[in-house]
Short mmCIF file of C-alpha atoms and ligand atoms in Angstrom, two decimals:
data_model
loop_
_atom_site.label_atom_id
_atom_site.label_comp_id
_atom_site.label_asym_id
_atom_site.label_seq_id
_atom_site.Cartn_x
_atom_site.Cartn_y
_atom_site.Cartn_z
CA VAL A 1 150.42 139.65 -30.69
CA ALA A 2 148.65 142.94 -30.07
CA ASP A 3 149.72 144.58 -26.72
CA HIS A 4 146.59 145.97 -25.04
CA ARG A 5 148.05 147.13 -21.84
CA GLY A 6 148.60 150.67 -22.90
CA ARG A 7 145.13 151.06 -24.07
CA ARG A 8 143.78 149.60 -20.81
CA LEU A 9 145.81 152.00 -18.72
CA ALA A 10 144.58 154.96 -20.89
CA ALA A 11 141.06 153.77 -20.44
CA LEU A 12 141.61 153.56 -16.66
CA ALA A 13 142.99 157.00 -16.75
CA ASP A 14 139.84 158.32 -18.46
CA ALA A 15 137.79 156.76 -15.89
CA LEU A 16 139.94 158.27 -13.06
CA ASP A 17 139.45 161.48 -14.50
CA ALA A 18 135.88 160.99 -14.80
CA ALA A 19 135.55 160.27 -11.32
CA HIS A 20 137.78 163.21 -10.08
CA LEU A 21 140.48 160.91 -8.68
CA ASP A 22 144.22 161.97 -9.15
CA ALA A 23 145.25 158.34 -8.94
CA LEU A 24 144.23 154.81 -7.96
CA LEU A 25 145.90 152.44 -5.82
CA LEU A 26 145.31 148.76 -6.81
CA SER A 27 145.76 145.74 -4.77
CA SER A 28 143.66 143.24 -6.69
CA LEU A 29 146.39 140.92 -8.38
CA PRO A 30 144.18 139.94 -11.32
CA ASN A 31 143.47 143.81 -12.01
CA ILE A 32 147.34 144.38 -11.63
CA ARG A 33 147.80 141.54 -14.15
CA TYR A 34 145.31 142.76 -16.54
CA LEU A 35 146.83 146.28 -16.58
CA THR A 36 150.61 145.49 -16.57
CA GLY A 37 151.17 141.73 -17.46
CA PHE A 38 152.73 141.10 -13.81
CA SER A 39 151.90 137.71 -12.74
CA GLY A 40 153.48 137.35 -9.35
CA THR A 41 151.73 137.02 -6.12
CA SER A 42 152.76 140.21 -4.31
CA ALA A 43 152.30 143.71 -5.70
CA LEU A 44 150.80 147.09 -5.30
CA LEU A 45 150.05 149.22 -8.37
CA LEU A 46 149.71 152.98 -8.21
CA VAL A 47 148.18 154.59 -11.40
CA ALA A 48 148.51 158.13 -11.78
CA GLY A 49 147.28 159.68 -15.09
CA ARG A 50 149.27 157.80 -17.81
CA GLU A 51 151.85 156.60 -15.33
CA ALA A 52 151.84 153.07 -13.57
CA HIS A 53 154.08 152.16 -10.71
CA LEU A 54 154.37 148.73 -9.69
CA VAL A 55 155.73 147.92 -6.20
CA THR A 56 156.73 144.28 -5.67
CA ASP A 57 159.36 142.30 -3.54
CA THR A 58 162.85 140.81 -4.26
CA ARG A 59 161.38 137.66 -5.29
CA TYR A 60 160.07 139.21 -8.32
CA ALA A 61 163.00 141.46 -9.25
CA VAL A 62 163.60 139.91 -12.51
CA GLN A 63 160.09 138.66 -13.39
CA ALA A 64 158.54 142.06 -12.72
CA VAL A 65 160.84 143.97 -14.99
CA GLU A 66 160.31 141.30 -17.74
CA GLU A 67 156.54 141.20 -17.58
CA SER A 68 155.66 144.86 -16.76
CA GLY A 69 158.74 146.86 -17.41
CA ASP A 70 157.68 148.40 -20.69
CA VAL A 71 154.43 149.74 -19.16
CA ALA A 72 155.11 150.48 -15.68
CA ARG A 73 157.98 151.74 -13.46
CA VAL A 74 159.01 148.73 -11.17
CA ASP A 75 159.99 149.29 -7.75
CA ILE A 76 161.50 146.44 -5.87
CA GLN A 77 161.08 146.55 -1.93
CA THR A 78 162.95 144.31 0.50
CA GLN A 79 160.75 145.03 3.63
CA SER A 80 157.46 146.27 2.82
CA LEU A 81 155.39 146.93 -0.35
CA TRP A 82 153.84 149.97 1.60
CA LEU A 83 157.19 151.67 2.27
CA GLY A 84 157.50 151.59 -1.81
CA LEU A 85 153.98 153.09 -2.19
CA TRP A 86 154.71 155.96 0.29
CA GLN A 87 157.89 156.82 -1.87
CA GLN A 88 156.14 156.66 -5.04
CA LEU A 89 153.25 158.82 -3.65
CA GLY A 90 155.75 161.27 -2.08
CA ALA A 91 157.53 161.65 -5.56
CA LEU A 92 154.18 162.97 -7.14
CA PRO A 93 153.48 166.07 -5.23
CA GLN A 94 150.49 166.94 -7.18
CA LEU A 95 148.43 164.02 -6.16
CA ARG A 96 145.75 164.59 -3.54
CA VAL A 97 142.73 162.54 -4.01
CA VAL A 98 143.62 158.87 -4.48
CA GLY A 99 141.15 156.00 -5.08
CA PHE A 100 141.55 152.44 -3.48
CA GLU A 101 139.89 149.22 -4.31
CA SER A 102 137.32 148.83 -1.47
CA MET A 103 136.52 145.34 -2.42
CA GLN A 104 140.04 144.32 -2.64
CA LEU A 105 141.94 146.08 0.41
CA LEU A 106 142.16 144.37 3.82
CA HIS A 107 140.89 146.42 6.68
CA ARG A 108 144.53 146.22 8.29
CA ASP A 109 145.70 147.90 4.96
CA PHE A 110 143.05 150.44 5.07
CA GLN A 111 144.16 151.55 8.43
CA ARG A 112 147.66 152.06 7.14
CA LEU A 113 146.25 154.50 4.53
CA LEU A 114 144.51 156.47 7.22
CA GLU A 115 147.59 156.41 9.70
CA GLN A 116 150.66 156.55 7.36
CA GLY A 117 149.10 158.00 4.21
CA ASP A 118 147.16 160.95 5.92
CA ARG A 119 148.70 163.40 3.51
CA TRP A 120 146.22 162.04 0.86
CA GLN A 121 142.47 161.94 0.73
CA TRP A 122 141.44 158.20 0.32
CA ARG A 123 138.29 157.37 -1.73
CA PRO A 124 136.72 154.09 -2.13
CA THR A 125 136.14 152.64 -5.59
CA VAL A 126 134.32 149.64 -6.88
CA GLU A 127 134.97 147.52 -10.09
CA PHE A 128 136.87 150.38 -12.06
CA VAL A 129 139.23 147.67 -13.62
CA GLU A 130 136.72 144.78 -13.19
CA GLY A 131 134.34 146.96 -15.64
CA LEU A 132 137.06 147.14 -18.20
CA ARG A 133 137.80 143.55 -17.96
CA GLU A 134 134.37 142.43 -19.05
CA ARG A 135 134.98 143.05 -22.66
CA LYS A 136 137.74 140.84 -23.84
CA ASP A 137 140.26 141.37 -26.57
CA PRO A 138 140.66 138.86 -29.39
CA GLU A 139 143.82 137.47 -27.63
CA GLU A 140 142.01 136.91 -24.27
CA VAL A 141 139.20 135.18 -26.20
CA GLU A 142 141.96 133.13 -27.90
CA ALA A 143 143.55 132.22 -24.41
CA ILE A 144 140.06 131.12 -22.93
CA ARG A 145 139.47 129.09 -26.23
CA ARG A 146 143.01 127.38 -25.36
CA ALA A 147 142.14 126.65 -21.87
CA GLY A 148 138.73 125.39 -23.12
CA ARG A 149 140.33 122.86 -25.56
CA MET A 150 142.83 121.82 -22.79
CA ALA A 151 139.70 121.08 -20.46
CA THR A 152 137.91 119.05 -23.18
CA ASP A 153 140.91 117.25 -24.27
CA ALA A 154 141.67 116.18 -20.79
CA LEU A 155 138.07 115.16 -20.23
CA GLY A 156 138.29 113.02 -23.33
CA GLU A 157 141.43 111.40 -21.98
CA LEU A 158 139.60 110.81 -18.69
CA VAL A 159 136.28 109.35 -19.83
CA PRO A 160 137.61 105.93 -21.13
CA GLN A 161 139.32 105.29 -17.60
CA LEU A 162 136.23 105.81 -15.47
CA ARG A 163 135.13 102.67 -13.45
CA PRO A 164 133.07 102.16 -10.54
CA GLY A 165 135.16 101.67 -7.43
CA LEU A 166 137.46 104.87 -8.13
CA THR A 167 137.06 107.37 -5.52
CA GLU A 168 135.96 111.04 -6.38
CA LEU A 169 139.53 112.22 -5.38
CA GLN A 170 141.26 109.58 -7.77
CA ILE A 171 139.07 110.74 -10.49
CA ALA A 172 139.88 114.56 -9.84
CA GLY A 173 143.53 113.48 -9.65
CA MET A 174 143.39 111.64 -13.03
CA LEU A 175 141.61 114.58 -14.78
CA GLU A 176 144.13 116.98 -13.15
CA ARG A 177 147.05 114.98 -14.54
CA ALA A 178 145.36 114.95 -17.92
CA LEU A 179 145.08 118.82 -17.72
CA ARG A 180 148.70 119.10 -16.89
CA GLU A 181 149.69 116.97 -19.92
CA ALA A 182 147.25 119.00 -22.07
CA GLY A 183 149.47 122.22 -21.12
CA SER A 184 147.38 123.61 -18.29
CA GLU A 185 149.29 126.10 -16.21
CA GLY A 186 147.22 125.38 -13.11
CA PHE A 187 143.70 124.75 -12.42
CA ALA A 188 140.86 127.36 -12.45
CA PHE A 189 139.48 126.17 -9.28
CA PRO A 190 139.68 122.83 -7.16
CA THR A 191 138.21 120.07 -9.43
CA ILE A 192 134.86 119.04 -8.52
CA VAL A 193 133.89 115.44 -8.83
CA ALA A 194 130.55 114.35 -7.11
CA SER A 195 128.92 111.29 -7.27
CA GLY A 196 125.48 109.86 -6.40
CA PRO A 197 123.57 111.90 -3.99
CA ARG A 198 126.66 114.20 -3.63
CA ALA A 199 125.96 115.48 -7.20
CA ALA A 200 122.97 117.15 -5.62
CA LEU A 201 125.41 119.68 -3.96
CA PRO A 202 126.14 122.36 -6.56
CA HIS A 203 129.52 123.36 -5.08
CA ALA A 204 130.66 119.96 -3.76
CA ARG A 205 134.38 119.17 -2.96
CA SER A 206 135.71 115.77 -4.32
CA SER A 207 135.64 113.38 -1.44
CA ALA A 208 137.09 109.82 -0.75
CA ARG A 209 133.56 108.30 -1.67
CA GLU A 210 133.69 105.56 -4.21
CA VAL A 211 131.77 105.91 -7.27
CA ARG A 212 129.13 103.11 -7.90
CA ALA A 213 127.50 101.80 -11.00
CA GLY A 214 124.32 103.31 -12.09
CA GLU A 215 125.18 106.58 -10.25
CA LEU A 216 125.25 110.19 -11.70
CA LEU A 217 128.81 111.50 -11.77
CA LEU A 218 129.18 115.23 -12.02
CA ILE A 219 132.55 116.78 -12.97
CA ASP A 220 133.24 120.53 -12.96
CA PHE A 221 136.73 121.66 -13.56
CA GLY A 222 138.74 124.19 -15.56
CA ALA A 223 142.23 124.70 -17.15
CA GLN A 224 144.34 127.83 -17.24
CA ALA A 225 146.24 129.25 -20.29
CA GLY A 226 148.07 132.56 -20.38
CA GLY A 227 146.54 133.11 -16.97
CA TYR A 228 143.01 132.89 -18.40
CA CYS A 229 140.56 130.20 -17.15
CA SER A 230 137.95 127.70 -18.75
CA ASP A 231 135.22 126.38 -16.67
CA VAL A 232 133.38 123.05 -18.01
CA THR A 233 130.79 120.70 -16.37
CA ARG A 234 129.64 117.34 -17.84
CA THR A 235 127.50 114.81 -15.78
CA PHE A 236 127.84 111.21 -16.83
CA VAL A 237 126.13 107.83 -15.50
CA LEU A 238 128.57 105.09 -14.77
CA GLY A 239 126.61 101.95 -16.23
CA LYS A 240 123.08 102.28 -17.26
CA ALA A 241 121.02 105.38 -16.61
CA GLY A 242 117.65 105.12 -15.09
CA GLU A 243 114.48 106.81 -16.25
CA ARG A 244 114.95 109.69 -14.02
CA GLU A 245 118.68 110.17 -14.65
CA ARG A 246 117.62 110.39 -18.57
CA GLU A 247 114.93 112.73 -18.04
CA VAL A 248 116.69 115.23 -15.85
CA HIS A 249 119.65 115.02 -18.23
CA ASP A 250 117.49 115.88 -21.31
CA VAL A 251 115.99 119.00 -19.30
CA VAL A 252 119.41 120.45 -18.50
CA ARG A 253 120.73 119.64 -21.94
CA GLY A 254 117.65 121.28 -23.52
CA ALA A 255 118.23 124.32 -21.35
CA LEU A 256 121.98 124.64 -22.24
CA ASP A 257 121.13 124.17 -25.91
CA ARG A 258 118.69 126.95 -25.82
CA ALA A 259 120.45 129.57 -23.73
CA ALA A 260 123.79 129.01 -25.41
CA ALA A 261 122.27 129.46 -29.03
CA GLU A 262 120.04 132.45 -27.97
CA VAL A 263 122.25 134.54 -25.62
CA ARG A 264 123.13 137.89 -26.90
CA ALA A 265 125.56 140.81 -26.09
CA GLY A 266 123.06 143.60 -25.08
CA MET A 267 120.52 141.34 -23.46
CA ARG A 268 120.16 141.94 -19.69
CA GLY A 269 121.94 139.32 -17.40
CA ARG A 270 118.36 138.42 -16.24
CA ASP A 271 117.06 137.96 -19.62
CA ALA A 272 119.74 135.68 -20.43
CA ASP A 273 119.25 133.73 -17.28
CA ALA A 274 115.46 133.19 -18.23
CA LEU A 275 116.36 131.58 -21.47
CA ALA A 276 117.31 128.49 -19.38
CA ARG A 277 115.04 129.09 -16.47
CA HIS A 278 111.86 129.32 -18.41
CA TYR A 279 112.69 126.14 -20.31
CA ILE A 280 113.39 124.21 -17.14
CA GLU A 281 110.26 125.57 -15.67
CA ARG A 282 108.14 124.59 -18.62
CA ARG A 283 109.33 120.94 -18.37
CA GLY A 284 108.39 120.96 -14.62
CA TRP A 285 111.79 121.15 -12.93
CA GLY A 286 111.91 124.86 -12.15
CA ASP A 287 112.08 124.55 -8.34
CA ARG A 288 115.22 122.56 -8.86
CA PHE A 289 117.18 124.89 -10.58
CA GLN A 290 118.25 127.26 -7.74
CA HIS A 291 121.49 128.88 -8.76
CA SER A 292 122.19 131.37 -11.33
CA LEU A 293 122.62 130.49 -15.13
CA GLY A 294 126.20 131.89 -15.40
CA HIS A 295 129.24 134.06 -14.81
CA GLY A 296 131.85 135.98 -16.67
CA LEU A 297 135.18 134.15 -17.24
CA GLY A 298 138.72 135.45 -17.71
CA LEU A 299 141.66 135.93 -15.53
CA GLU A 300 139.34 134.95 -12.60
CA VAL A 301 136.96 131.95 -12.92
CA HIS A 302 134.13 134.14 -11.34
CA GLU A 303 134.05 137.55 -12.82
CA ALA A 304 131.56 140.23 -14.29
CA PRO A 305 129.18 139.94 -15.96
CA ARG A 306 126.50 138.02 -14.12
CA LEU A 307 123.57 135.91 -15.72
CA SER A 308 121.26 135.59 -12.94
CA ARG A 309 117.60 136.61 -11.82
CA GLN A 310 118.90 139.77 -10.22
CA ALA A 311 121.32 140.73 -13.11
CA GLU A 312 120.00 144.08 -14.49
CA ALA A 313 122.96 145.15 -16.40
CA PRO A 314 123.29 144.23 -20.18
CA LEU A 315 125.70 141.79 -21.27
CA PRO A 316 128.64 143.59 -22.89
CA GLU A 317 129.70 142.68 -26.44
CA GLY A 318 133.00 140.75 -26.15
CA ALA A 319 132.37 139.31 -22.74
CA VAL A 320 133.07 135.48 -22.26
CA VAL A 321 130.44 134.01 -20.01
CA THR A 322 129.60 130.40 -18.64
CA ILE A 323 126.08 128.87 -19.45
CA GLU A 324 125.61 126.28 -16.72
CA PRO A 325 122.02 125.09 -15.94
CA GLY A 326 121.51 122.50 -13.27
CA VAL A 327 118.91 120.41 -11.74
CA TYR A 328 119.30 119.04 -8.24
CA GLU A 329 117.22 116.72 -5.99
CA PRO A 330 118.66 116.28 -2.30
CA GLY A 331 119.08 112.52 -1.42
CA TRP A 332 119.10 111.57 -5.21
CA GLY A 333 121.63 113.59 -7.15
CA GLY A 334 121.90 116.39 -9.70
CA VAL A 335 122.85 117.20 -13.32
CA ARG A 336 124.69 120.19 -14.53
CA ILE A 337 126.22 120.83 -17.95
CA GLU A 338 128.37 123.91 -18.59
CA ASP A 339 130.07 125.37 -21.49
CA ASP A 340 131.87 128.74 -22.10
CA VAL A 341 130.56 131.23 -24.71
CA HIS A 342 131.99 134.25 -26.31
CA LEU A 343 129.40 137.04 -26.81
CA GLY A 344 130.60 138.37 -30.18
CA ALA A 345 129.07 141.12 -32.51
CA ASP A 346 127.62 138.35 -34.77
CA GLY A 347 126.12 136.42 -31.90
CA PRO A 348 127.28 133.62 -29.47
CA GLU A 349 130.28 131.28 -30.12
CA VAL A 350 130.79 128.29 -27.82
CA LEU A 351 134.44 128.00 -26.91
CA THR A 352 134.29 124.53 -25.24
CA HIS A 353 133.46 121.35 -27.51
CA PHE A 354 132.50 118.12 -25.81
CA THR A 355 129.46 116.17 -26.42
CA ARG A 356 126.37 117.31 -24.38
CA GLU A 357 124.74 113.87 -24.83
CA LEU A 358 124.35 111.66 -21.64
CA LEU A 359 127.32 109.37 -21.77
CA GLU A 360 126.68 105.99 -20.05
CA LEU A 361 130.17 104.74 -19.17
CA ALA A 362 130.49 101.04 -19.02
ZN1 ZN B 401 132.05 125.16 -13.47
ZN1 ZN B 402 131.01 128.15 -13.67
#
């Protein structure tokens, strides 16, 4: 398997040069994992030129060296990561201007920089590493594809077991068990099972509500493989679907089919969003599709790029994004269908395969 960490660190070093920064302090764990491979939950990373210094605590003494020892100098601290940071910085006397991740650093820690780190000039940076993460390496796409297969396999296990009378939480538990059995390391986010009128809440939490016959059942969930997430939604009916359930499902499915086939790298995020939005508008449900069409997917379940009405930036080649149109009617319910798509040089490739037909479950 190709190791891309050296290239990523070099790309970051170039970006720091261009921004006239001598170094960057990273506190975002997904960014640290992307650059070094370290998957623990406590770390600071200082990148200065081609050198990376990872500071973590004693719980990770073995793991940090195993995961990151070949690309970063690993410093194990017993009391505070910040002590380690001051030591690392002090050992690099040529450093003067150091960036920090302004969307990732707690205010309390920013105060530390001002009070204990007053020998350095601190500059806020935004999305340096997040920008690098948008274009996926082939191995990253492969991990998302694996996570996608785990998700659809688990859904295939779940569907024959669905019955009226189960609660949303029971269904979430059955699905999460199937995800674990399929090999998922964790859950990309808390599984959403929303039934009946609750399916109108685009970001519902699973509840103790019992699912009834004839109702919509929306399930939005994801697996994790090698740290990478998948994100899949299907909406079912338990029993026979009514006229409106069929109609709305057909509209959402048509929007997904169209957007997943026509989305391209190089297209602005807002134009990708419009592929689905215009379709839904033409079919008369435009005012019921109120969220954005999709988001980037990777080490985090929501990352750059965005597919929304406001997204001016072009979608980078190599990105993996979700396509997730939805139509919601308060008091009635909602339908969302979501797949994950890789934006390759030769066009879009869907990474999650599960029927988009409306399944009426006995
Ligand atoms: Zn989702
Ligand atoms: Zn999503």
